[in-house]
Structures are given as structure tokens and as C-alpha cells.
Short mmCIF file of C-alpha atoms and ligand atoms in Angstrom, two decimals:
data_model
loop_
_atom_site.label_atom_id
_atom_site.label_comp_id
_atom_site.label_asym_id
_atom_site.label_seq_id
_atom_site.Cartn_x
_atom_site.Cartn_y
_atom_site.Cartn_z
CA UNK A 1 -0.27 0.07 -0.07
CA UNK A 2 1.19 3.02 -1.00
CA UNK A 3 0.98 5.88 2.10
CA UNK A 4 -0.63 9.16 1.29
CA UNK A 5 -1.83 12.11 3.17
CA UNK A 6 -5.40 13.04 4.02
CA UNK A 7 -5.44 16.04 1.53
CA UNK A 8 -3.94 13.61 -1.53
CA UNK A 9 -5.99 11.11 -0.18
CA UNK A 10 -9.25 13.39 -0.64
CA UNK A 11 -8.08 15.28 -4.27
CA UNK A 12 -8.07 11.53 -5.05
CA UNK A 13 -10.97 10.76 -4.57
CA UNK A 14 -12.35 14.04 -5.76
CA UNK A 15 -12.17 12.28 -9.28
CA UNK A 16 -14.85 9.94 -8.68
CA UNK A 17 -17.09 12.02 -6.04
CA UNK A 18 -17.12 15.97 -5.37
CA UNK A 19 -18.16 15.57 -2.41
CA UNK A 20 -15.25 15.02 -0.86
CA UNK A 21 -14.20 18.42 -1.41
CA UNK A 22 -16.36 19.75 1.65
CA UNK A 23 -14.44 18.69 4.58
CA UNK A 24 -16.38 16.50 7.13
CA UNK A 25 -18.07 17.75 10.40
CA UNK A 26 -15.41 15.55 12.63
CA UNK A 27 -11.70 15.92 11.83
CA UNK A 28 -8.89 14.23 14.29
CA UNK A 29 -5.37 14.54 14.12
CA UNK A 30 -2.81 12.86 16.14
CA UNK A 31 0.48 13.71 15.55
CA UNK A 32 3.47 11.40 16.27
CA UNK A 33 4.77 11.07 19.89
CA UNK A 34 8.16 10.15 19.13
CA UNK A 35 7.69 7.73 22.27
CA UNK A 36 7.93 4.05 21.75
CA UNK A 37 4.66 2.93 23.26
CA UNK A 38 2.66 5.98 21.99
CA UNK A 39 3.83 5.87 18.29
CA UNK A 40 3.18 1.77 18.58
CA UNK A 41 -0.40 2.50 19.77
CA UNK A 42 -0.90 5.25 16.91
CA UNK A 43 -0.10 3.23 14.24
CA UNK A 44 -1.88 0.24 15.97
CA UNK A 45 -5.42 2.68 16.01
CA UNK A 46 -5.00 3.21 12.47
CA UNK A 47 -4.77 -0.44 11.43
CA UNK A 48 -8.31 -0.52 13.50
CA UNK A 49 -9.63 2.37 12.00
CA UNK A 50 -8.39 1.16 8.55
CA UNK A 51 -10.99 -1.73 9.31
CA UNK A 52 -13.71 0.42 9.13
CA UNK A 53 -15.52 0.38 6.01
CA UNK A 54 -18.31 3.10 5.57
CA UNK A 55 -18.55 5.93 2.56
CA UNK A 56 -18.68 8.53 5.06
CA UNK A 57 -15.07 7.67 6.87
CA UNK A 58 -11.47 8.70 5.51
CA UNK A 59 -8.40 7.65 7.11
CA UNK A 60 -4.60 8.23 6.25
CA UNK A 61 -1.64 8.17 7.90
CA UNK A 62 1.26 9.91 6.83
CA UNK A 63 5.18 10.26 8.57
CA UNK A 64 4.29 12.38 11.25
CA UNK A 65 0.51 11.93 12.00
CA UNK A 66 -2.83 10.28 11.52
CA UNK A 67 -5.88 11.92 10.13
CA UNK A 68 -9.32 10.57 10.47
CA UNK A 69 -12.97 12.50 9.58
CA UNK A 70 -16.50 11.74 8.78
CA UNK A 71 -19.94 13.48 9.30
CA UNK A 72 -21.92 11.18 10.78
CA UNK A 73 -20.95 10.47 14.33
CA UNK A 74 -23.08 7.61 15.39
CA UNK A 75 -21.87 5.63 12.51
CA UNK A 76 -18.25 5.93 13.33
CA UNK A 77 -18.96 5.47 17.26
CA UNK A 78 -20.84 1.91 16.12
CA UNK A 79 -18.49 0.88 13.76
CA UNK A 80 -15.43 1.72 15.96
CA UNK A 81 -17.45 -0.41 19.20
CA UNK A 82 -17.13 -3.44 16.87
CA UNK A 83 -13.47 -3.04 15.72
CA UNK A 84 -12.51 -2.82 19.39
CA UNK A 85 -14.52 -5.49 20.67
CA UNK A 86 -12.79 -7.45 17.97
CA UNK A 87 -9.36 -6.40 19.03
CA UNK A 88 -10.14 -7.25 22.31
CA UNK A 89 -9.82 -11.05 22.10
CA UNK A 90 -5.97 -10.33 20.97
CA UNK A 91 -5.50 -9.81 24.59
CA UNK A 92 -6.91 -13.45 25.77
CA UNK A 93 -5.90 -16.94 24.78
CA UNK A 94 -7.44 -20.19 25.42
CA UNK A 95 -6.32 -22.43 28.30
CA UNK A 96 -7.21 -25.64 30.39
CA UNK A 97 -8.72 -25.38 33.60
CA UNK A 98 -7.11 -27.54 35.91
CA UNK A 99 -9.51 -28.17 37.94
CA UNK A 100 -12.68 -28.86 35.72
CA UNK A 101 -10.45 -29.83 32.45
CA UNK A 102 -11.98 -27.95 30.63
CA UNK A 103 -11.23 -25.22 28.17
CA UNK A 104 -10.99 -21.38 29.34
CA UNK A 105 -10.51 -17.58 29.00
CA UNK A 106 -7.43 -16.42 30.18
CA UNK A 107 -6.01 -13.08 30.17
CA UNK A 108 -2.00 -13.01 28.89
CA UNK A 109 0.43 -12.73 31.33
CA UNK A 110 2.16 -9.53 30.49
CA UNK A 111 -0.78 -7.42 29.89
CA UNK A 112 -1.10 -4.87 32.34
CA UNK A 113 -4.58 -4.11 32.68
CA UNK A 114 -6.77 -5.36 35.71
CA UNK A 115 -9.21 -8.09 35.52
CA UNK A 116 -12.46 -8.26 37.32
CA UNK A 117 -14.60 -11.47 38.25
CA UNK A 118 -14.65 -13.85 35.14
CA UNK A 119 -18.47 -13.74 33.76
CA UNK A 120 -19.21 -17.25 32.76
CA UNK A 121 -15.94 -18.08 32.11
CA UNK A 122 -14.99 -15.21 29.96
CA UNK A 123 -12.03 -12.53 31.13
CA UNK A 124 -13.83 -9.28 32.42
CA UNK A 125 -11.12 -6.32 32.19
CA UNK A 126 -11.47 -3.84 34.54
CA UNK A 127 -10.29 -0.65 32.28
CA UNK A 128 -13.37 1.40 30.98
CA UNK A 129 -12.73 0.98 27.26
CA UNK A 130 -13.20 -2.81 27.38
CA UNK A 131 -16.85 -2.02 29.19
CA UNK A 132 -19.48 -2.54 26.37
CA UNK A 133 -21.49 -0.22 28.19
CA UNK A 134 -19.11 2.50 29.12
CA UNK A 135 -17.30 2.43 25.58
CA UNK A 136 -20.49 3.99 23.62
CA UNK A 137 -20.12 6.47 26.09
CA UNK A 138 -16.38 7.22 26.00
CA UNK A 139 -16.75 7.83 22.42
CA UNK A 140 -19.31 10.48 22.56
CA UNK A 141 -17.04 12.58 24.51
CA UNK A 142 -14.81 12.62 21.41
CA UNK A 143 -17.42 14.79 19.98
CA UNK A 144 -16.93 17.58 22.64
CA UNK A 145 -13.18 16.70 23.61
CA UNK A 146 -11.21 19.51 21.26
CA UNK A 147 -13.30 22.08 23.48
CA UNK A 148 -11.27 21.88 26.60
CA UNK A 149 -8.64 24.32 28.42
CA UNK A 150 -6.17 21.95 29.75
CA UNK A 151 -2.75 20.85 28.18
CA UNK A 152 -2.16 16.58 27.53
CA UNK A 153 0.87 15.75 29.27
CA UNK A 154 1.37 13.18 26.24
CA UNK A 155 0.31 15.09 23.34
CA UNK A 156 0.41 18.43 24.17
CA UNK A 157 -3.17 18.95 22.32
CA UNK A 158 -6.36 20.84 24.25
CA UNK A 159 -8.99 18.84 25.90
CA UNK A 160 -11.83 18.83 28.47
CA UNK A 161 -12.08 16.06 30.35
CA UNK A 162 -8.96 14.92 32.47
CA UNK A 163 -7.67 10.70 32.50
CA UNK A 164 -5.43 9.68 35.25
CA UNK A 165 -1.95 8.06 33.53
CA UNK A 166 -1.31 4.71 34.87
CA UNK A 167 0.28 1.47 33.72
CA UNK A 168 -2.54 0.27 31.64
CA UNK A 169 -2.27 2.81 29.73
CA UNK A 170 1.33 3.69 29.35
CA UNK A 171 3.45 0.90 31.29
CA UNK A 172 6.63 3.15 31.45
CA UNK A 173 4.95 4.46 35.05
CA UNK A 174 4.94 3.41 38.34
CA UNK A 175 3.15 3.49 41.34
CA UNK A 176 6.18 4.84 43.24
CA UNK A 177 6.52 8.30 42.05
CA UNK A 178 10.40 8.59 42.86
CA UNK A 179 10.66 5.02 39.95
CA UNK A 180 8.20 6.44 37.45
CA UNK A 181 8.95 7.90 34.56
CA UNK A 182 12.03 5.38 32.62
CA UNK A 183 12.09 7.99 30.11
CA UNK A 184 11.71 7.26 26.68
CA UNK A 185 12.30 9.40 23.80
CA UNK A 186 9.89 11.97 25.34
CA UNK A 187 10.44 13.07 29.30
CA UNK A 188 7.44 12.71 31.27
CA UNK A 189 6.70 14.98 34.34
CA UNK A 190 5.55 13.57 37.16
CA UNK A 191 2.14 14.09 37.62
CA UNK A 192 -0.53 12.10 36.50
CA UNK A 193 -3.70 13.74 36.08
CA UNK A 194 -3.25 15.76 32.80
CA UNK A 195 -3.88 12.80 30.04
CA UNK A 196 -6.58 13.76 27.51
CA UNK A 197 -9.23 11.01 26.01
CA UNK A 198 -7.84 10.62 22.83
CA UNK A 199 -3.85 9.16 24.61
CA UNK A 200 -5.99 7.42 27.20
CA UNK A 201 -7.89 5.71 24.30
CA UNK A 202 -4.49 4.49 21.92
CA UNK A 203 -2.57 4.00 25.12
CA UNK A 204 -5.02 1.04 26.62
CA UNK A 205 -5.66 -0.21 22.78
CA UNK A 206 -1.80 -0.90 22.91
CA UNK A 207 -2.14 -4.09 24.38
CA UNK A 208 -4.56 -5.56 21.47
CA UNK A 209 -1.31 -4.99 19.18
CA UNK A 210 -1.28 -7.81 17.62
CA UNK A 211 1.89 -6.65 15.59
CA UNK A 212 4.31 -6.51 18.20
CA UNK A 213 6.24 -9.84 19.40
CA UNK A 214 6.42 -11.18 22.75
CA UNK A 215 7.86 -13.99 24.86
CA UNK A 216 7.10 -15.17 28.28
CA UNK A 217 10.51 -16.90 30.00
CA UNK A 218 9.47 -18.93 32.83
CA UNK A 219 13.29 -19.25 34.11
CA UNK A 220 13.53 -15.34 34.09
CA UNK A 221 9.52 -14.82 35.21
CA UNK A 222 9.04 -12.00 32.79
CA UNK A 223 7.78 -11.26 29.50
CA UNK A 224 9.80 -9.52 26.40
CA UNK A 225 7.71 -7.26 24.54
CA UNK A 226 9.48 -6.22 21.47
CA UNK A 227 8.41 -2.71 20.22
CA UNK A 228 9.87 -1.56 17.17
CA UNK A 229 10.99 1.90 16.82
CA UNK A 230 10.92 3.90 13.94
CA UNK A 231 10.87 8.16 13.58
CA UNK A 232 8.36 7.66 10.74
CA UNK A 233 4.61 6.64 11.60
CA UNK A 234 4.52 5.09 7.79
CA UNK A 235 7.62 3.25 8.00
CA UNK A 236 6.30 1.51 11.47
CA UNK A 237 3.19 0.59 9.87
CA UNK A 238 4.66 -0.50 6.58
CA UNK A 239 6.92 -2.84 8.91
CA UNK A 240 4.18 -3.90 11.14
CA UNK A 241 1.78 -4.86 8.20
CA UNK A 242 4.83 -6.90 6.47
CA UNK A 243 5.48 -8.58 9.55
CA UNK A 244 1.56 -9.36 9.71
CA UNK A 245 1.31 -10.86 6.12
CA UNK A 246 4.08 -12.71 6.61
CA UNK A 247 2.21 -14.63 9.02
CA UNK A 248 5.14 -15.70 11.55
CA UNK A 249 3.16 -14.58 14.45
CA UNK A 250 0.13 -16.07 16.11
CA UNK A 251 -1.79 -14.16 18.60
CA UNK A 252 -2.97 -17.01 20.12
CA UNK A 253 0.30 -17.90 22.10
CA UNK A 254 0.33 -17.94 25.62
CA UNK A 255 3.96 -17.56 25.97
CA UNK A 256 5.25 -16.44 22.95
CA UNK A 257 3.69 -15.40 19.35
CA UNK A 258 6.42 -16.22 16.97
CA UNK A 259 5.29 -19.28 14.82
CA UNK A 260 7.77 -22.36 13.24
CA UNK A 261 6.47 -21.51 9.48
CA UNK A 262 4.13 -19.01 8.30
CA UNK A 263 0.36 -19.23 9.51
CA UNK A 264 1.28 -22.98 11.49
CA UNK A 265 0.30 -23.80 14.66
CA UNK A 266 3.62 -24.75 15.92
CA UNK A 267 5.01 -21.72 18.19
CA UNK A 268 9.20 -21.46 17.90
CA UNK A 269 10.96 -22.37 21.20
CA UNK A 270 13.34 -19.72 22.11
CA UNK A 271 15.14 -18.65 25.46
CA UNK A 272 15.21 -15.56 25.81
CA UNK A 273 15.15 -11.69 24.73
CA UNK A 274 17.78 -12.43 22.03
CA UNK A 275 16.97 -15.98 20.83
CA UNK A 276 13.66 -14.51 20.36
CA UNK A 277 14.93 -11.54 18.08
CA UNK A 278 17.24 -13.47 16.10
CA UNK A 279 14.12 -15.88 15.39
CA UNK A 280 12.16 -13.35 14.25
CA UNK A 281 14.74 -11.66 12.05
CA UNK A 282 15.14 -15.31 10.54
CA UNK A 283 11.66 -15.84 10.06
CA UNK A 284 11.00 -12.21 8.56
CA UNK A 285 13.62 -12.65 6.20
CA UNK A 286 12.73 -16.00 4.80
CA UNK A 287 9.31 -15.12 4.84
CA UNK A 288 9.83 -11.13 3.43
CA UNK A 289 13.07 -11.12 1.55
CA UNK A 290 13.36 -7.65 0.19
CA UNK A 291 12.53 -5.38 2.81
CA UNK A 292 13.35 -1.66 3.25
CA UNK A 293 12.03 -1.24 6.32
CA UNK A 294 13.28 -4.47 8.32
CA UNK A 295 13.33 -2.92 11.80
CA UNK A 296 16.80 -2.34 13.62
CA UNK A 297 15.88 -0.31 16.30
CA UNK A 298 13.95 -1.89 19.69
CA UNK A 299 12.34 -0.96 22.78
CA UNK A 300 11.66 -3.49 24.86
CA UNK A 301 9.58 -4.24 27.71
CA UNK A 302 10.77 -6.46 30.19
CA UNK A 303 7.45 -6.88 32.17
CA UNK A 304 7.54 -9.46 35.74
CA UNK A 305 5.15 -12.37 35.76
CA UNK A 306 4.57 -11.38 39.67
CA UNK A 307 2.54 -8.99 41.32
CA UNK A 308 4.49 -6.41 41.26
CA UNK A 309 5.32 -4.85 38.29
CA UNK A 310 7.93 -2.92 37.90
CA UNK A 311 8.75 -2.61 34.37
CA UNK A 312 12.21 -2.51 32.90
CA UNK A 313 12.87 -1.00 29.59
CA UNK A 314 15.56 -1.54 27.40
CA UNK A 315 17.05 -0.61 23.74
CA UNK A 316 18.35 -2.68 21.29
CA UNK A 317 20.30 -1.75 17.87
CA UNK A 318 20.94 -4.13 15.60
CA UNK A 319 23.98 -2.58 12.85
CA UNK A 320 22.56 -2.96 9.60
CA UNK A 321 26.00 -4.68 8.65
CA UNK A 322 24.96 -7.72 10.83
CA UNK A 323 21.09 -7.65 9.32
CA UNK A 324 22.68 -8.04 5.87
CA UNK A 325 25.27 -11.03 7.27
CA UNK A 326 22.23 -12.85 8.48
CA UNK A 327 20.08 -11.86 5.18
CA UNK A 328 23.17 -13.74 3.19
CA UNK A 329 22.88 -16.52 4.94
CA UNK A 330 19.70 -17.22 4.68
CA UNK A 331 20.13 -16.00 0.89
CA UNK A 332 22.21 -19.49 1.02
CA UNK A 333 19.74 -21.77 2.77
CA UNK A 334 21.26 -21.42 6.18
CA UNK A 335 18.92 -20.87 8.83
CA UNK A 336 21.02 -19.39 11.20
CA UNK A 337 18.80 -19.57 14.46
CA UNK A 338 16.84 -23.14 13.47
CA UNK A 339 19.98 -24.80 12.17
CA UNK A 340 22.76 -23.39 13.91
CA UNK A 341 21.74 -21.78 17.57
CA UNK A 342 19.10 -24.72 18.27
CA UNK A 343 22.06 -27.42 17.35
CA UNK A 344 24.34 -26.21 20.02
CA UNK A 345 24.20 -27.86 23.13
CA UNK A 346 26.45 -28.16 26.62
CA UNK A 347 27.54 -31.47 27.46
CA UNK A 348 28.29 -32.98 30.74
CA UNK A 349 30.02 -35.98 31.80
CA UNK A 350 27.38 -37.76 34.24
CA UNK A 351 27.65 -41.41 35.41
CA UNK A 352 25.01 -42.29 32.80
CA UNK A 353 27.76 -40.62 30.09
CA UNK A 354 26.95 -37.16 28.48
CA UNK A 355 23.90 -35.54 28.93
CA UNK A 356 22.66 -32.02 28.07
CA UNK A 357 22.97 -29.47 30.66
CA UNK A 358 19.62 -27.31 29.73
CA UNK A 359 20.60 -24.78 32.22
CA UNK A 360 23.79 -23.92 30.79
CA UNK A 361 22.86 -24.80 27.07
CA UNK A 362 20.20 -22.03 27.20
CA UNK A 363 22.73 -19.45 28.78
CA UNK A 364 25.20 -20.41 25.78
CA UNK A 365 22.42 -19.71 22.94
CA UNK A 366 21.24 -16.59 24.13
CA UNK A 367 24.79 -15.33 24.63
CA UNK A 368 25.50 -16.67 21.32
CA UNK A 369 22.39 -14.65 19.99
CA UNK A 370 23.13 -11.62 21.99
CA UNK A 371 26.88 -11.13 20.57
CA UNK A 372 26.18 -11.94 16.98
CA UNK A 373 23.40 -9.52 17.03
CA UNK A 374 25.43 -6.66 18.94
CA UNK A 375 27.94 -7.37 17.04
CA UNK A 376 30.67 -8.23 19.82
CA UNK A 377 32.61 -11.25 18.08
CA UNK A 378 35.00 -11.61 21.17
CA UNK A 379 32.12 -12.65 23.35
CA UNK A 380 30.59 -14.68 21.09
CA UNK A 381 33.96 -16.68 20.70
CA UNK A 382 33.90 -16.98 24.52
CA UNK A 383 30.75 -18.96 24.72
CA UNK A 384 32.12 -22.00 22.56
CA UNK A 385 34.99 -22.65 25.30
CA UNK A 386 34.95 -25.85 27.39
CA UNK A 387 33.76 -24.76 31.41
CA UNK A 388 32.68 -26.32 34.52
CA UNK A 389 33.40 -29.65 33.71
CA UNK A 390 31.93 -29.96 30.41
CA UNK A 391 32.24 -28.48 26.67
CA UNK A 392 29.93 -27.52 23.60
CA UNK A 393 29.11 -29.44 20.71
CA UNK A 394 27.36 -28.85 17.42
CA UNK A 395 24.91 -30.27 15.61
CA UNK A 396 26.60 -30.76 12.02
CA UNK A 397 24.37 -28.14 10.47
CA UNK A 398 25.48 -26.13 12.96
CA UNK A 399 29.14 -26.42 12.64
CA UNK A 400 28.73 -25.67 8.80
CA UNK A 401 26.67 -22.37 9.41
CA UNK A 402 28.98 -21.32 12.13
CA UNK A 403 31.88 -21.62 8.97
CA UNK A 404 29.83 -19.72 6.80
CA UNK A 405 28.96 -17.12 9.81
CA UNK A 406 32.55 -16.37 10.81
CA UNK A 407 33.30 -16.10 7.07
CA UNK A 408 30.37 -13.54 6.03
CA UNK A 409 30.80 -12.04 9.67
CA UNK A 410 34.15 -11.88 9.86
CA UNK A 411 36.76 -13.33 7.41
CA UNK A 412 35.22 -10.63 4.72
CA UNK A 413 36.46 -7.84 6.92
CA UNK A 414 39.12 -8.57 8.26
CA UNK A 415 40.67 -9.16 4.22
CA UNK A 416 41.41 -13.01 4.71
CA UNK A 417 39.89 -15.30 1.97
CA UNK A 418 37.79 -17.86 2.96
CA UNK A 419 40.66 -20.85 2.11
CA UNK A 420 42.88 -19.62 4.48
CA UNK A 421 40.41 -20.50 7.11
CA UNK A 422 41.90 -24.04 6.95
CA UNK A 423 45.12 -22.80 8.17
CA UNK A 424 43.39 -21.09 11.49
CA UNK A 425 41.31 -24.73 11.50
CA UNK A 426 44.57 -26.94 11.15
CA UNK A 427 45.90 -24.79 14.34
CA UNK A 428 42.76 -24.97 16.31
CA UNK A 429 43.41 -28.76 16.01
CA UNK A 430 46.68 -28.86 16.84
CA UNK A 431 45.78 -26.73 19.91
CA UNK A 432 42.58 -28.91 20.93
CA UNK A 433 45.31 -32.23 20.54
CA UNK A 434 47.61 -30.46 22.89
CA UNK A 435 44.74 -29.27 25.02
CA UNK A 436 43.44 -32.81 25.62
CA UNK A 437 45.24 -33.54 28.31
CA UNK A 438 45.68 -30.42 29.73
CA UNK A 439 43.59 -27.46 28.65
CA UNK A 440 45.41 -24.77 30.48
CA UNK A 441 47.24 -23.64 26.55
CA UNK A 442 43.30 -23.04 25.65
CA UNK A 443 42.83 -20.76 28.07
CA UNK A 444 46.61 -19.25 28.15
CA UNK A 445 45.67 -18.06 24.38
CA UNK A 446 41.78 -16.97 25.39
CA UNK A 447 43.66 -14.27 27.71
CA UNK A 448 46.57 -13.16 25.57
CA UNK A 449 46.41 -9.13 26.20
CA UNK A 450 49.15 -8.11 23.59
CA UNK A 451 50.34 -9.60 20.64
CA UNK A 452 53.81 -10.33 22.43
CA UNK A 453 52.05 -12.76 24.63
CA UNK A 454 50.46 -13.89 21.30
CA UNK A 455 53.56 -15.11 19.85
CA UNK A 456 54.77 -16.50 22.79
CA UNK A 457 51.90 -18.70 23.15
CA UNK A 458 52.18 -19.66 19.28
CA UNK A 459 55.93 -20.90 20.07
CA UNK A 460 54.49 -22.73 22.92
CA UNK A 461 52.44 -24.83 20.31
CA UNK A 462 55.07 -24.81 18.28
CA UNK A 463 57.59 -26.69 20.77
CA UNK A 464 54.66 -28.63 22.35
CA UNK A 465 53.63 -29.95 19.03
CA UNK A 466 57.56 -30.88 18.28
CA UNK A 467 57.18 -33.23 21.73
CA UNK A 468 53.95 -35.00 20.27
CA UNK A 469 54.20 -38.51 18.91
CA UNK A 470 54.81 -39.91 15.53
CA UNK A 471 51.46 -41.67 15.75
CA UNK A 472 49.49 -38.01 17.26
CA UNK A 473 51.55 -35.97 14.45
CA UNK A 474 50.05 -38.18 11.38
CA UNK A 475 46.53 -36.62 12.00
CA UNK A 476 47.53 -32.89 11.95
CA UNK A 477 49.00 -30.58 9.40
CA UNK A 478 52.24 -29.58 11.14
CA UNK A 479 53.21 -26.60 8.48
CA UNK A 480 49.92 -24.95 9.74
CA UNK A 481 51.59 -23.13 12.45
CA UNK A 482 53.94 -21.71 9.93
CA UNK A 483 51.12 -20.98 7.75
CA UNK A 484 49.49 -19.05 10.69
CA UNK A 485 52.55 -16.71 11.63
CA UNK A 486 52.85 -15.80 8.41
CA UNK A 487 49.37 -15.26 8.47
CA UNK A 488 49.41 -12.82 12.18
CA UNK A 489 52.53 -11.32 10.27
CA UNK A 490 50.61 -9.98 7.33
CA UNK A 491 47.42 -8.89 9.36
CA UNK A 492 49.16 -7.65 12.48
CA UNK A 493 46.70 -5.22 12.78
CA UNK A 494 43.77 -7.91 13.46
CA UNK A 495 45.68 -10.05 16.04
CA UNK A 496 42.89 -9.94 18.07
CA UNK A 497 40.27 -11.91 15.79
CA UNK A 498 42.87 -14.01 14.64
CA UNK A 499 42.95 -15.47 18.90
CA UNK A 500 39.20 -14.99 18.43
CA UNK A 501 38.95 -17.60 15.76
CA UNK A 502 41.85 -19.87 17.11
CA UNK A 503 39.86 -20.14 20.11
CA UNK A 504 36.42 -21.27 18.65
CA UNK A 505 37.87 -23.69 16.41
CA UNK A 506 40.51 -25.20 19.39
CA UNK A 507 36.83 -25.58 21.67
CA UNK A 508 35.15 -26.78 19.15
CA UNK A 509 37.79 -29.71 17.85
CA UNK A 510 38.27 -29.88 21.62
CA UNK A 511 34.98 -31.02 21.88
CA UNK A 512 34.57 -33.47 19.39
CA UNK A 513 37.95 -35.44 20.66
CA UNK A 514 36.22 -35.59 24.38
CA UNK A 515 33.20 -36.88 23.34
CA UNK A 516 34.98 -39.33 21.14
CA UNK A 517 37.14 -39.90 23.92
CA UNK A 518 34.70 -40.24 26.34
CA UNK A 519 35.42 -37.13 28.22
CA UNK A 520 37.04 -36.22 31.18
ZN1 ZN B 1 -3.08 13.52 24.59
#
């Protein structure tokens, strides 16, 4: 859909129908807030209004505002009530009543709207907007709303009747005044009484937005709610529409809404904030392919599941270069989340043999996703190191994708051709062999801070190799260490990157050797 302003829209309509020339009795204009919650709320409201199929009604979104207009107030009101009733379902999931073993309605855990007593098993929210007797009366106030002399703290517009700002409208406010106002782009004063009807309505309705990603982690006891950040409403809308059209989100999920495949019933398993974001990128890029509006700026709400709802807020900025790397991988058939991150396990030896330690595995997956998305290769490489009596094992797919990832993410920038990765792998294999008996060399390598220390570790590897038995030397390429020395000399400025690559491959080969040997 191309985006047009209301004026263009009306001009275009004039061709067919002259009556649009005359302006409507009711015209509403809501400017961009430059606030992550309210702009998503504004965009959500635009999608609600677009569903109103009524000849008298016009709506348009531009980069910096939403405009809608109509003549017949009753007709508009009735249509909007219907749409809000429809959106209400987005906040509810069907679960099972543990006692009666029958399906029952449950409000999604992260929605900060108070719940009243269930009526005939149906979720009843206390907010007036969702009381079907009160909603029409609230909307009636829209007729008069612009006539007041009070100034709204959220939009700066004039209004008549005040609403009180609270978490249900704007999750950044807290009950404790001294804690209130995790300031977003807009700085919010600490009085909470001067809110206009439009901002109230939009803020509350944002909980019904089906275009946001969420993931609830029972381990962390909170939900991550991802809000895309754009400085243009039309771009924000385009991104959310593309996400929705891709069919990769399903609002019926209680603990998450990302699907494995578009329009399926199969929810994707993710582990925390960053695995969720990486998995989302994979699904989006795989299913939408070319997009100029792929979001790389996010506001993430951390909403606790317990009774005390102190919401935390974090912004994540993903470098466009990283998105290009992920896109390239997917184009070449390498699903970085599904086939790499999910194919990585931390194994520990127990008396029952090797078992996966799921706590550490989850932590590693999350750290790998995070360090990739924030472009931190050093932290990424450390994740694969052996620790706590165990080691990290990759599936064969994961291993292959890691090679491709390293090529696109690091080698291309380092100016090192793909074939030269074999040198690093061979030396990694040597280090693994030496480390099998004693892994201190690997830790020493990881800790080197200067190039001199690096040379000293490389010399130590060389010495230890000389002491190896013929049988052991047969499996390795002894010239590799000399070739590596040449490579480091050629690329002295990026010796740290070479160190990190060595850490990765040494750790991987060591893990394979340990698994073969039976581990210790
Ligand atoms: Zn306002």
C-alpha cells in the first residue's frame, strides 16, 4: 500500500466524487509522539480505523500524523465499538481449567490491565474502554474533546476531561513516584492527571496490538515485549503490516507468538530476549525477503510476571551490517537460528554418560544470539569454550553454518580469503590435541592481551607439537603453525580477531575429541 496524506487522499477521491471537497464535520489529527509506546499505539489505532468500512469515513497516515474524518458520529462510533470488541480477543488465550479439565479464557500474563471477576468463564477487564456499556459513552466524549482548556502531558493538545496516567495506559509509569518515568524519547513530567481522551484510548488499546513480538520466559519470570522504533509512522506501519502479512506471528500463543512456519500452529521455541529477536529476524527475512523497512531499533519492555509490576525498558540497536550477514546466510539456505543456534548443546559427563546441561545450554544460546546481534565477536567466541567440567557440541548443520557465519561476519571484513580459514582450523586442531591432556593452553590463548603474549603462546604450541609422537602427528598438518605465523604477520592489526577465531576452532575440536574419547 502506498502511503498518502489525507489531502492527497481527498484529492484523489474528488475525481470520483466531488462531495469530498467539502470538509467533514469531525476531523481528528493525532501527531507522532516520538515515544515508543505511544507511536506503536498510534499505528495500532490506524490499523483499527482502516477496518472501518464506511463511505462517510476517511483515514490516512503520514510520516508524522494520523488523520481521520467523518460526518456521521453515530455511524463512526458504532463501527469503532465493533472493531474494539474484535481487537479485545487479542489479549486473551484459551487455556485449560486445571480442576474442571475444560477450556477456559485466560488474560495474557504480561498485559498490565486489571482483571475483574470472570463472567460465565469469560475474561472481564476492569478498564472502562473494555466495558461494552461504558465504551460508547467514552467515545461520545470525542465530540466535545477538543473544546477544553487543559493541556495533555502526552500529546500537548487541548482537551476537556482528564484521564489519569497509569501503567495500563502507559507501562513506563510506576506507582512509586520516585521510580516513575523510565524516560523514553519524550520526557514525562511526574504528575499523572492531565491526560486527554485520545491518548488514553490509544494507550489502552496498544495492549491489543497483534503486530508486536512477545516471549515469556518462565526461567526469568518475565515477558519480553518488543516494540519497533521508527521515526516515521508510515515506515512503522509498513514494517508491522509486512510482519503481519508474513503470517509469522500468532496472537493465540500464551508464552510467545512467533511461529516456526507462516500460518502454522507450531510455535517457535526460543530461550530469552535475544534468541527471540534472532529467530524473528530469521522468519522475517526468510518469508518477506526484500524489505526496506526491516526494523533494527527496538524498545523492549521487560514485564515481570509477579504481582509487583516494575517494568524495565531496554533498547536494542542491531547494526545494518549484521542484518546483511543474516540475510546472506538465509539466502544461501543457512538458517542461523533454526539450524545453528538450536543445534548447539552443552554436554557434561555424568555416570550415565554425556548429558545435556539445559541451564548452561540455554545461557550459551542466548549469549551467542546476543553477541551476534550486538556485533561482539569476542564474547561470541568465548561461548564455545569448555567450562564447568563440560564442553560445547555443535550439530553438523550448526558446524557448517558457523563456518559460513565466520566467513561473512569476520573474514570478509578482515580481508582474509575463505581458504585461509583452513590454516586456523588446522592450528585449532593442534591446540585441541595438546589441550586434551591439559586445557590450560586454550585458556592461556583466550587470555592473551598483547601481540607479544600471542607470539609466546604460538611458540609454546610449536614446542609442544615438536614433542608429539609420530602417531599423533599423522592426523595434523604440522606446517599449519608456520602458515599461521605468516598470516598473523600479514594481518598484525587484527591479531585479536585471529586469536578469537583460534579460540573458537580449538574449543570445537577439543569438544569433538573429548566426546570421542569418552570425556573427562
Ligand atoms: Zn493527549
